[in-house]
Short mmCIF file of C-alpha atoms in Angstrom, two decimals:
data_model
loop_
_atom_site.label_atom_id
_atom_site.label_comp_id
_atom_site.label_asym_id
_atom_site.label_seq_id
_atom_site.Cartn_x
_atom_site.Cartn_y
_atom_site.Cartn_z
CA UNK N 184 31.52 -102.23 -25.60
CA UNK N 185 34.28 -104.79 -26.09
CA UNK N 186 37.32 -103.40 -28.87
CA UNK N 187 36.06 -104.79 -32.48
CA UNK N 188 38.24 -107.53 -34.26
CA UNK N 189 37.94 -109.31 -37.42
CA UNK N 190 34.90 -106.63 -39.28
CA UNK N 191 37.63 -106.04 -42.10
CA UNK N 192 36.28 -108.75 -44.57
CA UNK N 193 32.68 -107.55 -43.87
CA UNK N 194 33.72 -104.51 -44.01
CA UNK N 195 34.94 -104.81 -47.78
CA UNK N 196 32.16 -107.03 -48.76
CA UNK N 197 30.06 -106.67 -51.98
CA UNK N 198 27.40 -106.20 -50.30
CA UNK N 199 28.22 -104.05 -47.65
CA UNK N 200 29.77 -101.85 -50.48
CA UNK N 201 26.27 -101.80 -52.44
CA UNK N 202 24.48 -101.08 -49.18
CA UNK N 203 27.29 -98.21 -49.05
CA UNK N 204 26.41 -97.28 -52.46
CA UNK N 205 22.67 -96.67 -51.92
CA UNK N 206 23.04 -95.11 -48.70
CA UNK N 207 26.17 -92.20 -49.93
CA UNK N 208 23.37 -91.28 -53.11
CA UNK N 209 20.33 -91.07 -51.47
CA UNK N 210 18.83 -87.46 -52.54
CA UNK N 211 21.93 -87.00 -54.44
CA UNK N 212 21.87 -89.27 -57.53
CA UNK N 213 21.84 -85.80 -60.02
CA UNK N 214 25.47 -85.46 -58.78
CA UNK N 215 27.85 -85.50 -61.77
CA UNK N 216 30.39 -87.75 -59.81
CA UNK N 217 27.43 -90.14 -59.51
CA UNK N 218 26.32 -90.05 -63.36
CA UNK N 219 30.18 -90.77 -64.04
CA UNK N 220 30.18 -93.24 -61.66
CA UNK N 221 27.17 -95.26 -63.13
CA UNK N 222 28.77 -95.17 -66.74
CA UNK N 223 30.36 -98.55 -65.40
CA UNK N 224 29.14 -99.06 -61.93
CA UNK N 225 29.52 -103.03 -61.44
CA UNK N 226 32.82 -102.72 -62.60
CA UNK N 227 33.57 -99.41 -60.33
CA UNK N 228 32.41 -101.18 -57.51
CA UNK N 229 34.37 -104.11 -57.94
CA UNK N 230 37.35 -102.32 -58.18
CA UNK N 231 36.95 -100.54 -55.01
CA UNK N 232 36.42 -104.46 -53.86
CA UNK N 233 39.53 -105.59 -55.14
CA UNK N 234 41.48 -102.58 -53.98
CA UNK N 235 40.27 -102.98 -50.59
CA UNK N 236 40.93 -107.11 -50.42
CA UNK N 237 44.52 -106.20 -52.09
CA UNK N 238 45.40 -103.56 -49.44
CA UNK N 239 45.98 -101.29 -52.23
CA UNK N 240 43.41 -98.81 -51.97
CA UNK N 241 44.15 -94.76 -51.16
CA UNK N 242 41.87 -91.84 -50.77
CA UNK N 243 42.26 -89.75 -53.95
CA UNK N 244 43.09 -86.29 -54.41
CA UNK N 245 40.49 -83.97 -52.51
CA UNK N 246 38.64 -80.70 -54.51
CA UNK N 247 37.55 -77.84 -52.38
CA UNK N 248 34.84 -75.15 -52.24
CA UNK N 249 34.12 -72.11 -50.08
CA UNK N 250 30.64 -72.73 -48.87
CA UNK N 251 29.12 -69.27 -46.71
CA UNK N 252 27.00 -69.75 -43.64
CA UNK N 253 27.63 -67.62 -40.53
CA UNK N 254 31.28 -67.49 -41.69
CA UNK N 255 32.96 -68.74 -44.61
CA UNK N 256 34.27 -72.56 -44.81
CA UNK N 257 36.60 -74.26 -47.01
CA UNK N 258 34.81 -77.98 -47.70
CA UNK N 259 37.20 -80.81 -48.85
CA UNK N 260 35.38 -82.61 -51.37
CA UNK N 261 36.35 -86.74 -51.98
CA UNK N 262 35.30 -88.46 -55.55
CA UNK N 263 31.72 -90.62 -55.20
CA UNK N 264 34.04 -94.03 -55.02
CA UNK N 265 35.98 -92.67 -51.83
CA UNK N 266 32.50 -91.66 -50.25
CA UNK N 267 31.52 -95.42 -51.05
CA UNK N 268 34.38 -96.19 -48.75
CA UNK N 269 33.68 -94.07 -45.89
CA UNK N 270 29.73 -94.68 -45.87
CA UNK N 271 31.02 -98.65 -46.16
CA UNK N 272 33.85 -98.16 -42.91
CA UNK N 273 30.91 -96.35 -41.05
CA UNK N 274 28.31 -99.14 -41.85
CA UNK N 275 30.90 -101.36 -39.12
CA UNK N 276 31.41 -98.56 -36.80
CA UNK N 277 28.67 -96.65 -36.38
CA UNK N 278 27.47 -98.63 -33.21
CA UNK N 279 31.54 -98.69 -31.95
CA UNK N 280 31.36 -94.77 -32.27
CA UNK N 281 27.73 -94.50 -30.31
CA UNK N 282 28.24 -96.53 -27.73
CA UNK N 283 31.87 -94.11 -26.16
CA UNK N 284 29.45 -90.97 -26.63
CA UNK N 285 27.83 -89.68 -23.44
CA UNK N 286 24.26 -89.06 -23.14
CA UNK N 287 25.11 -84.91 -23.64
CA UNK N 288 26.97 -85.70 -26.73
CA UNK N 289 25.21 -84.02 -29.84
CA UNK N 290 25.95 -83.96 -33.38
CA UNK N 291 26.02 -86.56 -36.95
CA UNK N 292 24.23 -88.93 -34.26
CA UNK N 293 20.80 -90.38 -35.28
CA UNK N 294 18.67 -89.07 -32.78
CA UNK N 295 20.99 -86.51 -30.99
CA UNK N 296 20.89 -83.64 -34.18
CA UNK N 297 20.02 -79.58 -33.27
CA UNK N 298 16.52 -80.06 -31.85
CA UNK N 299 17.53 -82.63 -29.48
CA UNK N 300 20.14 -80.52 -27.60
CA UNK N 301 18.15 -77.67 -27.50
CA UNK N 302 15.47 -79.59 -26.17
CA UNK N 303 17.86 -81.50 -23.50
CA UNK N 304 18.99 -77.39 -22.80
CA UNK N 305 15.46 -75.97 -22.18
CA UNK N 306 14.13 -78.59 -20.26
CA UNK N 307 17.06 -78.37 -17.75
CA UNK N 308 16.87 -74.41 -17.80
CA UNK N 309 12.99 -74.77 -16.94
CA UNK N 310 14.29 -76.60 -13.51
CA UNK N 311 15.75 -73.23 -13.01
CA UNK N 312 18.21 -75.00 -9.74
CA UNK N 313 21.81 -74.88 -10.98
CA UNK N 314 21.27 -72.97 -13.83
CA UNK N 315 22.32 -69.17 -13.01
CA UNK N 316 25.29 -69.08 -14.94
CA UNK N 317 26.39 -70.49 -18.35
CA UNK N 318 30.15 -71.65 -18.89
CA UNK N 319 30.04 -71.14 -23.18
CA UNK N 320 33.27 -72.12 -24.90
CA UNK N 321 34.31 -74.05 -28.31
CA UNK N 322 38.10 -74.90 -29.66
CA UNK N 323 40.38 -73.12 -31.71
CA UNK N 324 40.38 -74.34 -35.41
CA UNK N 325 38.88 -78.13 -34.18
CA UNK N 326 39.20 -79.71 -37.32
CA UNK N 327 42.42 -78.29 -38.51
CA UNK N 328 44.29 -78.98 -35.18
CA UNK N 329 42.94 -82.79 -34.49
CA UNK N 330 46.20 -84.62 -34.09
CA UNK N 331 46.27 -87.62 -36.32
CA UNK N 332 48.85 -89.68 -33.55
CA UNK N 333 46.17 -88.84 -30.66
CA UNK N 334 43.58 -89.79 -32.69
CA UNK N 335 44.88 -93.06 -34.28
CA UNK N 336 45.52 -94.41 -30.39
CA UNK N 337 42.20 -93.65 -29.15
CA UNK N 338 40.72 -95.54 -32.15
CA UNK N 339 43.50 -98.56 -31.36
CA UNK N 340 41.63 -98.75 -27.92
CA UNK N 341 38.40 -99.88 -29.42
CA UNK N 342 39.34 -101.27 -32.38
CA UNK N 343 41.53 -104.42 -32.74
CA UNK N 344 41.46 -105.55 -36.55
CA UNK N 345 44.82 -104.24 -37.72
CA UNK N 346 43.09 -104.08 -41.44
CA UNK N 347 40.30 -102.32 -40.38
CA UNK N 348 42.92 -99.48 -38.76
CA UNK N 349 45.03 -99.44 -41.65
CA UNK N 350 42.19 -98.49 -43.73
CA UNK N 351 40.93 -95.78 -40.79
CA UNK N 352 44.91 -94.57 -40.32
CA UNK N 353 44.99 -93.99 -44.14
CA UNK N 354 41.80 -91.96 -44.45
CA UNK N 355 43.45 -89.91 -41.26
CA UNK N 356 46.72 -89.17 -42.86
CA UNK N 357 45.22 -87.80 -46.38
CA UNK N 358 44.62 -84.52 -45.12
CA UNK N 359 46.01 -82.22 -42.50
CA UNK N 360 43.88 -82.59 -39.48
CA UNK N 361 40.71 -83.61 -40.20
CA UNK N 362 38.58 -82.26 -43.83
CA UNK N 363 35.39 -80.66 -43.33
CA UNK N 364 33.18 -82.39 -45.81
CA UNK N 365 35.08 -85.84 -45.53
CA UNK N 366 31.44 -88.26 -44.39
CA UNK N 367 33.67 -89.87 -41.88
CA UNK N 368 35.57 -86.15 -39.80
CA UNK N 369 32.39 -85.66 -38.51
CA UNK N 370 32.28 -89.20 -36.24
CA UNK N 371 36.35 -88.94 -35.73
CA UNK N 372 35.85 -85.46 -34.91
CA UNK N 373 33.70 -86.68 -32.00
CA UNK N 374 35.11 -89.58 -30.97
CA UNK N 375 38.59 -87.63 -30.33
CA UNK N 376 36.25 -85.73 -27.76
CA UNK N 377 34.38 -88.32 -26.38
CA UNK N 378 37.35 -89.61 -23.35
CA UNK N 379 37.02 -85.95 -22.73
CA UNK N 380 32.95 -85.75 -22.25
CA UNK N 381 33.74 -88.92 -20.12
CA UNK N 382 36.39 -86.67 -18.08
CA UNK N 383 34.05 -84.08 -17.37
CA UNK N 384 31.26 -85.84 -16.60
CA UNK N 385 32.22 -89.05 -14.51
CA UNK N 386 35.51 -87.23 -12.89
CA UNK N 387 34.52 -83.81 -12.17
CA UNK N 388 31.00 -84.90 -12.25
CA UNK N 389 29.83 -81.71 -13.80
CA UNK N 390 26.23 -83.04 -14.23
CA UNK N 391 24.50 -79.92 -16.94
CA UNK N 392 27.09 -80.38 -19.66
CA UNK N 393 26.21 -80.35 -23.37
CA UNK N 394 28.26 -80.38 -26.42
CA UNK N 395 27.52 -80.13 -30.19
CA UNK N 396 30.44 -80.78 -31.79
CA UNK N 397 33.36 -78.55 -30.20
CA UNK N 398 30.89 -76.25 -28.87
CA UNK N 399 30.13 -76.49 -25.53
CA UNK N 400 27.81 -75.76 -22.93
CA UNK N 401 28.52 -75.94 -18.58
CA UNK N 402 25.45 -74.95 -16.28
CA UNK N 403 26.30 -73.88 -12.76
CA UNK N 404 24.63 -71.64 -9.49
CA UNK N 405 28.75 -70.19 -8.96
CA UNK N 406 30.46 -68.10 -11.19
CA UNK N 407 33.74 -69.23 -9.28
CA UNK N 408 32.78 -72.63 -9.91
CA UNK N 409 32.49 -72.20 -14.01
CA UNK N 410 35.85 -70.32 -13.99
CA UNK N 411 37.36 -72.86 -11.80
CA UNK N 412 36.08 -75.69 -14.39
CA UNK N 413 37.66 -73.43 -17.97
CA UNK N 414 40.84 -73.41 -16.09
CA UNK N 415 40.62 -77.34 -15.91
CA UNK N 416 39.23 -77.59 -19.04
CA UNK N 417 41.93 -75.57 -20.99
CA UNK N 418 44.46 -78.44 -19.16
CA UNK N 419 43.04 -81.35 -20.13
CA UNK N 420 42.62 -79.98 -24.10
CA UNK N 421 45.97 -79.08 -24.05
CA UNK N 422 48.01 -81.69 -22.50
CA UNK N 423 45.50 -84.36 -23.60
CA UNK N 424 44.08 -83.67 -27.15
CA UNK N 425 46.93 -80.67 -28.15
CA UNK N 426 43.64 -78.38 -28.42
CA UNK N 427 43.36 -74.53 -27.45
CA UNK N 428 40.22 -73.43 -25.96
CA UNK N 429 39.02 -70.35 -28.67
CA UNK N 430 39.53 -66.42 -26.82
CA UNK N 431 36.04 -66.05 -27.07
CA UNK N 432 34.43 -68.28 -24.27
CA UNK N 433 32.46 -66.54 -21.23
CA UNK N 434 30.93 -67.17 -18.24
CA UNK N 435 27.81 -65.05 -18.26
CA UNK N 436 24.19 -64.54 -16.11
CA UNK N 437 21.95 -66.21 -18.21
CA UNK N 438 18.76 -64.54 -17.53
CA UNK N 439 20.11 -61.49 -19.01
CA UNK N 440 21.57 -62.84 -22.20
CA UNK N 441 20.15 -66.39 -23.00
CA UNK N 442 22.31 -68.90 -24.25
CA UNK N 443 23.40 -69.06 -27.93
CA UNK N 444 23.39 -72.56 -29.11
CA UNK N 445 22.67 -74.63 -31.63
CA UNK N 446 21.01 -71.78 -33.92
CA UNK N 447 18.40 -70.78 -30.86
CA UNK N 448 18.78 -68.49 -27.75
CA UNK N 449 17.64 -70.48 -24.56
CA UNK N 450 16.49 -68.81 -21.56
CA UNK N 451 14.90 -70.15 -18.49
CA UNK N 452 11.09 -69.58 -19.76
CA UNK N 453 11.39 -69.27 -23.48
CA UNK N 454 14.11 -70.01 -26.66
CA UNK N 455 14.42 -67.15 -29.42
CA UNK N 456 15.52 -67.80 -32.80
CA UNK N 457 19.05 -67.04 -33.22
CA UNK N 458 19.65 -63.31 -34.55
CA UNK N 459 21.61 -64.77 -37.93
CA UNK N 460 18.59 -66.91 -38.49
CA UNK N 461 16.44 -64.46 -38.17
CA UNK N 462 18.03 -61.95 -40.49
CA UNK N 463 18.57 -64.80 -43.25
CA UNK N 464 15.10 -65.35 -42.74
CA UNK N 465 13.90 -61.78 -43.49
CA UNK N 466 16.31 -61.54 -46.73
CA UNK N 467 14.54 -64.70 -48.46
CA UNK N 468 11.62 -62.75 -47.84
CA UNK N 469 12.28 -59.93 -49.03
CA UNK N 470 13.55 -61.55 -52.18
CA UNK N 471 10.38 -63.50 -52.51
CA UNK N 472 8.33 -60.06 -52.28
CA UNK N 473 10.14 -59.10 -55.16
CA UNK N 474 10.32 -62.08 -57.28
CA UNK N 475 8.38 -62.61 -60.32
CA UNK N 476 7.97 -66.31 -59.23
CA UNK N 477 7.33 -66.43 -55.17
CA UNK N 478 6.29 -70.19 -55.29
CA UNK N 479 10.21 -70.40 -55.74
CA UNK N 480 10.75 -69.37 -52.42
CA UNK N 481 8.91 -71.98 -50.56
CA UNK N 482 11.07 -74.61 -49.78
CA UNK N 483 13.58 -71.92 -48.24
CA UNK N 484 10.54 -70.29 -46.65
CA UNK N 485 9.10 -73.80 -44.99
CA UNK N 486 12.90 -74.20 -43.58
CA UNK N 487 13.19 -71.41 -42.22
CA UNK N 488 9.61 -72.11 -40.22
CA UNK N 489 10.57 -75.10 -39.17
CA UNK N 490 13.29 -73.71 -37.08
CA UNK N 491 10.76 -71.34 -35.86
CA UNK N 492 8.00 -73.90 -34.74
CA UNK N 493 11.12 -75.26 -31.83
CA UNK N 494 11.35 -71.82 -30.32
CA UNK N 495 8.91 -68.76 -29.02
CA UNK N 496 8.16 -67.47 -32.59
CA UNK N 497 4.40 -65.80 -32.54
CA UNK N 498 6.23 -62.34 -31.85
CA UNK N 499 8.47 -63.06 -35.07
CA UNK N 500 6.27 -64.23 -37.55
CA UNK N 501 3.75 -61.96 -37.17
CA UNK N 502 6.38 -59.00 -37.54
CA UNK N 503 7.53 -60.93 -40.81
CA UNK N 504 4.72 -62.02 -42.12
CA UNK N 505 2.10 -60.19 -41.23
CA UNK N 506 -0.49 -61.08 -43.60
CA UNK N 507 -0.06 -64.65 -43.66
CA UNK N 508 0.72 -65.24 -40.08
CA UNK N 509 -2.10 -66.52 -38.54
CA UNK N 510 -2.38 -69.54 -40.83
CA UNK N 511 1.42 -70.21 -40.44
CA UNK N 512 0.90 -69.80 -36.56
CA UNK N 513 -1.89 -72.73 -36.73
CA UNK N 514 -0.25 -74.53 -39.31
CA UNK N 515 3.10 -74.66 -37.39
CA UNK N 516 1.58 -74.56 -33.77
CA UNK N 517 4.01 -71.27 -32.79
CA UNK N 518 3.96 -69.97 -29.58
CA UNK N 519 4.31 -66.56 -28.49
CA UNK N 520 6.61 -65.73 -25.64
CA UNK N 521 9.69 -63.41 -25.72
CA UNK N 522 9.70 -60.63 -28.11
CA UNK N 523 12.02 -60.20 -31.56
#
């Protein structure tokens, strides 16, 4: 795709801001920031207009939270107008940022989410040829340590409008490396990756290569091979991207251990639920076996089977639920191979 010139004015058009608008509250419109916000929408939104035209708009002060999944995370939080502005910038860019991405490139991509690269994973792994031993790694503190000079030159590759980088360079620079939470990290974060994807795929043609965000995934038949690859790897993150591959990676046999990604446990024949999962899944449960209200529980229960019905769950359910599992087993079409 050709670099991008002249989308600033469409960019910070009234419409493209109330197509913003609707899009950033979808599901959400309960939101305090959005109640305030409505109190004098018209007007809010033209402001934001006239900012943007005058070159005088800046992303506000940030809030955070601790949110706690498998470990805790600190989440930067932006007032509603700011996410206006980022759901606006990404309404231009979205097809800019899809079309650098490789085909193994997972992640805040319509179409390319947690089932897809588990599904991309299994169906290779059911080829069996190549697929002996896993290369697993991810990078040190990604978001924290995403350089904002390496990452405002790979943008200046594809995009020409100097307004529409001034906007991008400003968003950038209003928060040490890049804020979980901000609607707009989670494409940068990618796109600072994607020359690399390119790297490994086109010039050391490493063909079973997946990535979901900084974790990453390397299929090979050689143990020597996989080793041989990290080493290049940790190079090219470091001298390229200023990036530190994390202490824990491993090359490992798969058919002994499975692979751990993307919340399931792939082996050759079969995918597990991921052991967190699993255990979150038995403590909402057990809560709802207690509760006075279980109805309450259902939402968090259906979730939870929805993971279940992409992976070998029979063994699971029916350990977990043992009185209701055979309707959930037709109702979600489970399958039963691999144990708990």
């Amino acid at each position: 795709m050709k670099r991008l010139n002249y989308i600033y004015d469409d960019f910070c058009s009234i419409e493209n801001l109330l197509l913003a608008d609707r899009i950033a509250r979808k599901g959400k419109s309960k939101q305090s920031g959005i109640i305030s916000f409505d109190k004098d929408h018209d007007q809010n939104i033209a402001d934001i207009y006239k900012e943007l035209v005058n070159k005088t708009y800046k992303t506000s002060e940030y809030t955070t939270r601790t949110i706690y999944e498998r470990k805790p995370r600190v989440i930067s939080i932006l007032p509603y107008r700011d996410r206006i502005v980022q759901h606006a910038a990404m309404n231009q860019l979205e097809k800019l940022f899809v079309s650098t991405f490789t085909a193994d490139t997972y992640s805040c991509i319509k179409g390319q989410g947690v089932h897809a690269a588990s599904k991309s994973l299994s169906k290779v792994l059911r080829r069996v040829k190549g697929t002996k031993f896993c290369l697993q790694l991810d990078i040190k503190k990604f978001y924290p340590n995403i350089d904002h000079d390496i990452l405002k030159s790979l943008l200046a590759r594809k995009i020409k409008d100097k307004e529409m980088l001034w906007l991008l360079y400003g968003i950038i620079d209003s928060a040490p490396g890049l804020p979980i939470g901000n609607y707009l990290s989670q494409y940068f974060a990618n796109f600072y990756l994607t020359y690399f994807d390119h790297w490994i795929k086109e010039v050391l043609s490493v063909k079973n290569y997946w990535r979901y965000a900084d974790d990453m995934v390397i299929l090979s038949d050689s143990k020597e091979e996989l080793h041989a690859l990290l080493a290049k790897i940790k190079e090219y993150l470091a001298v390229n991207l200023k990036l530190t591959v994390k202490g824990n990676h491993r090359v490992f046999p798969i058919e002994k251990i499975g692979i751990d990604f993307v919340g399931y446990v792939h082996f050759h024949t079969h995918k597990l639920l991921r052991k967190s999962i699993k255990q979150a899944f038995a403590r909402v449960l057990a809560r709802r076996k207690k509760a006075n209200n279980p109805e309450t529980f259902k939402p968090s229960i259906d979730a939870y089977l929805g993971w279940a019905k992409h992976s070998n769950s029979t063994h699971l359910i029916k350990k977990l639920m043992p009185h209701e599992s055979d309707k959930i087993i037709q109702r979600f079409q489970l399958t039963g191979k691999g144990q708990i």
